[in-house]
Amino acid sequence: SYQITDLISSLAHHISDTSSDVRISALNAVKNFAKQQPKAAQKHLSSLVPPIVLRLKDRTNFPVKFASERALMHLLAVHTDA
C-alpha cells in the first residue's frame, strides 16, 4: 500500500511535467492502473483527479487532452463495456 501511494504521488506529479511525452505516459499509466485495479484506483481519486482535470483544460496539446479524457473516464468508471 505504501508503494502504491508513492507510485500514485509520482504519477500525479508527472501528469503536470513540462514534457508532453511524460504527461501522456503518466496519464496512460493512470488509465491502465484504473482498468486493471479499479477498486484500488478509487482510493486515490483525490490525488489523481485534480491534476488530470487541469490537463483537460489544455487547448494547445490535443494528445495530452485526449489522454486526460481517457484516464479520467477509466478512473471514474464512466465507460461502458462495449
PDB file of C-alpha atoms in Angstrom:
ATOM      1  CA  SER A   1       0.000   0.000   0.000  1.00  0.00           C
ATOM      2  CA  TYR A   2       2.847   2.385   0.832  1.00  0.00           C
ATOM      3  CA  GLN A   3       4.479   1.606  -2.520  1.00  0.00           C
ATOM      4  CA  ILE A   4       1.210   2.245  -4.375  1.00  0.00           C
ATOM      5  CA  THR A   5       0.828   5.574  -2.574  1.00  0.00           C
ATOM      6  CA  ASP A   6       4.364   6.549  -3.636  1.00  0.00           C
ATOM      7  CA  LEU A   7       3.625   5.489  -7.201  1.00  0.00           C
ATOM      8  CA  ILE A   8       0.372   7.488  -7.272  1.00  0.00           C
ATOM      9  CA  SER A   9       2.159  10.532  -5.893  1.00  0.00           C
ATOM     10  CA  SER A  10       4.815  10.233  -8.586  1.00  0.00           C
ATOM     11  CA  LEU A  11       2.226   9.801 -11.347  1.00  0.00           C
ATOM     12  CA  ALA A  12       0.255  12.815 -10.091  1.00  0.00           C
ATOM     13  CA  HIS A  13       3.458  14.866 -10.205  1.00  0.00           C
ATOM     14  CA  HIS A  14       4.390  13.672 -13.707  1.00  0.00           C
ATOM     15  CA  ILE A  15       0.913  14.470 -15.059  1.00  0.00           C
ATOM     16  CA  SER A  16       1.999  18.123 -14.754  1.00  0.00           C
ATOM     17  CA  ASP A  17       5.501  17.670 -16.202  1.00  0.00           C
ATOM     18  CA  THR A  18       6.771  20.202 -18.732  1.00  0.00           C
ATOM     19  CA  SER A  19       7.261  17.436 -21.314  1.00  0.00           C
ATOM     20  CA  SER A  20       4.080  16.407 -23.091  1.00  0.00           C
ATOM     21  CA  ASP A  21       5.523  12.906 -23.626  1.00  0.00           C
ATOM     22  CA  VAL A  22       5.987  12.499 -19.868  1.00  0.00           C
ATOM     23  CA  ARG A  23       2.449  13.812 -19.221  1.00  0.00           C
ATOM     24  CA  ILE A  24       0.967  11.371 -21.744  1.00  0.00           C
ATOM     25  CA  SER A  25       2.937   8.441 -20.310  1.00  0.00           C
ATOM     26  CA  ALA A  26       1.799   9.262 -16.780  1.00  0.00           C
ATOM     27  CA  LEU A  27      -1.812   9.601 -17.937  1.00  0.00           C
ATOM     28  CA  ASN A  28      -1.617   6.263 -19.762  1.00  0.00           C
ATOM     29  CA  ALA A  29      -0.206   4.639 -16.617  1.00  0.00           C
ATOM     30  CA  VAL A  30      -3.132   6.030 -14.590  1.00  0.00           C
ATOM     31  CA  LYS A  31      -5.580   4.742 -17.210  1.00  0.00           C
ATOM     32  CA  ASN A  32      -4.039   1.277 -17.150  1.00  0.00           C
ATOM     33  CA  PHE A  33      -3.973   1.217 -13.352  1.00  0.00           C
ATOM     34  CA  ALA A  34      -7.653   2.205 -13.244  1.00  0.00           C
ATOM     35  CA  LYS A  35      -8.510  -0.504 -15.789  1.00  0.00           C
ATOM     36  CA  GLN A  36      -6.563  -3.251 -14.003  1.00  0.00           C
ATOM     37  CA  GLN A  37      -7.259  -2.281 -10.375  1.00  0.00           C
ATOM     38  CA  PRO A  38     -10.424  -0.159 -10.304  1.00  0.00           C
ATOM     39  CA  LYS A  39     -11.075  -0.544  -6.561  1.00  0.00           C
ATOM     40  CA  ALA A  40      -7.505   0.404  -5.700  1.00  0.00           C
ATOM     41  CA  ALA A  41      -7.648   3.361  -8.093  1.00  0.00           C
ATOM     42  CA  GLN A  42     -10.834   4.647  -6.441  1.00  0.00           C
ATOM     43  CA  LYS A  43      -8.885   5.115  -3.196  1.00  0.00           C
ATOM     44  CA  HIS A  44      -6.602   7.648  -4.893  1.00  0.00           C
ATOM     45  CA  LEU A  45      -9.120   9.893  -6.663  1.00  0.00           C
ATOM     46  CA  SER A  46      -8.233  12.914  -4.539  1.00  0.00           C
ATOM     47  CA  SER A  47      -4.592  12.683  -5.648  1.00  0.00           C
ATOM     48  CA  LEU A  48      -5.198  11.925  -9.319  1.00  0.00           C
ATOM     49  CA  VAL A  49      -8.324  13.778 -10.407  1.00  0.00           C
ATOM     50  CA  PRO A  50      -7.159  17.399  -9.807  1.00  0.00           C
ATOM     51  CA  PRO A  51      -4.010  17.220 -11.992  1.00  0.00           C
ATOM     52  CA  ILE A  52      -5.905  15.314 -14.689  1.00  0.00           C
ATOM     53  CA  VAL A  53      -8.656  17.947 -14.768  1.00  0.00           C
ATOM     54  CA  LEU A  54      -6.001  20.632 -15.237  1.00  0.00           C
ATOM     55  CA  ARG A  55      -4.722  18.744 -18.294  1.00  0.00           C
ATOM     56  CA  LEU A  56      -8.268  18.617 -19.694  1.00  0.00           C
ATOM     57  CA  LYS A  57      -8.109  22.386 -19.980  1.00  0.00           C
ATOM     58  CA  ASP A  58      -5.093  22.186 -22.294  1.00  0.00           C
ATOM     59  CA  ARG A  59      -6.330  23.702 -25.548  1.00  0.00           C
ATOM     60  CA  THR A  60      -2.957  23.636 -27.300  1.00  0.00           C
ATOM     61  CA  ASN A  61      -1.902  19.991 -26.922  1.00  0.00           C
ATOM     62  CA  PHE A  62      -4.670  17.674 -28.047  1.00  0.00           C
ATOM     63  CA  PRO A  63      -2.812  14.387 -27.410  1.00  0.00           C
ATOM     64  CA  VAL A  64      -2.446  15.387 -23.734  1.00  0.00           C
ATOM     65  CA  LYS A  65      -6.088  16.436 -23.587  1.00  0.00           C
ATOM     66  CA  PHE A  66      -7.269  13.150 -25.129  1.00  0.00           C
ATOM     67  CA  ALA A  67      -5.024  11.088 -22.828  1.00  0.00           C
ATOM     68  CA  SER A  68      -6.502  13.035 -19.898  1.00  0.00           C
ATOM     69  CA  GLU A  69     -10.036  12.268 -21.027  1.00  0.00           C
ATOM     70  CA  ARG A  70      -9.282   8.548 -21.349  1.00  0.00           C
ATOM     71  CA  ALA A  71      -7.546   8.383 -17.963  1.00  0.00           C
ATOM     72  CA  LEU A  72     -10.366  10.233 -16.236  1.00  0.00           C
ATOM     73  CA  MET A  73     -13.008   8.103 -17.935  1.00  0.00           C
ATOM     74  CA  HIS A  74     -11.453   4.905 -16.589  1.00  0.00           C
ATOM     75  CA  LEU A  75     -10.568   6.392 -13.215  1.00  0.00           C
ATOM     76  CA  LEU A  76     -14.150   7.499 -12.609  1.00  0.00           C
ATOM     77  CA  ALA A  77     -15.515   4.295 -14.217  1.00  0.00           C
ATOM     78  CA  VAL A  78     -17.866   6.155 -16.539  1.00  0.00           C
ATOM     79  CA  HIS A  79     -17.045   3.984 -19.543  1.00  0.00           C
ATOM     80  CA  THR A  80     -19.302   1.355 -20.985  1.00  0.00           C
ATOM     81  CA  ASP A  81     -18.291  -2.244 -21.534  1.00  0.00           C
ATOM     82  CA  ALA A  82     -18.815  -2.318 -25.275  1.00  0.00           C
TER      83      ALA A  82
END
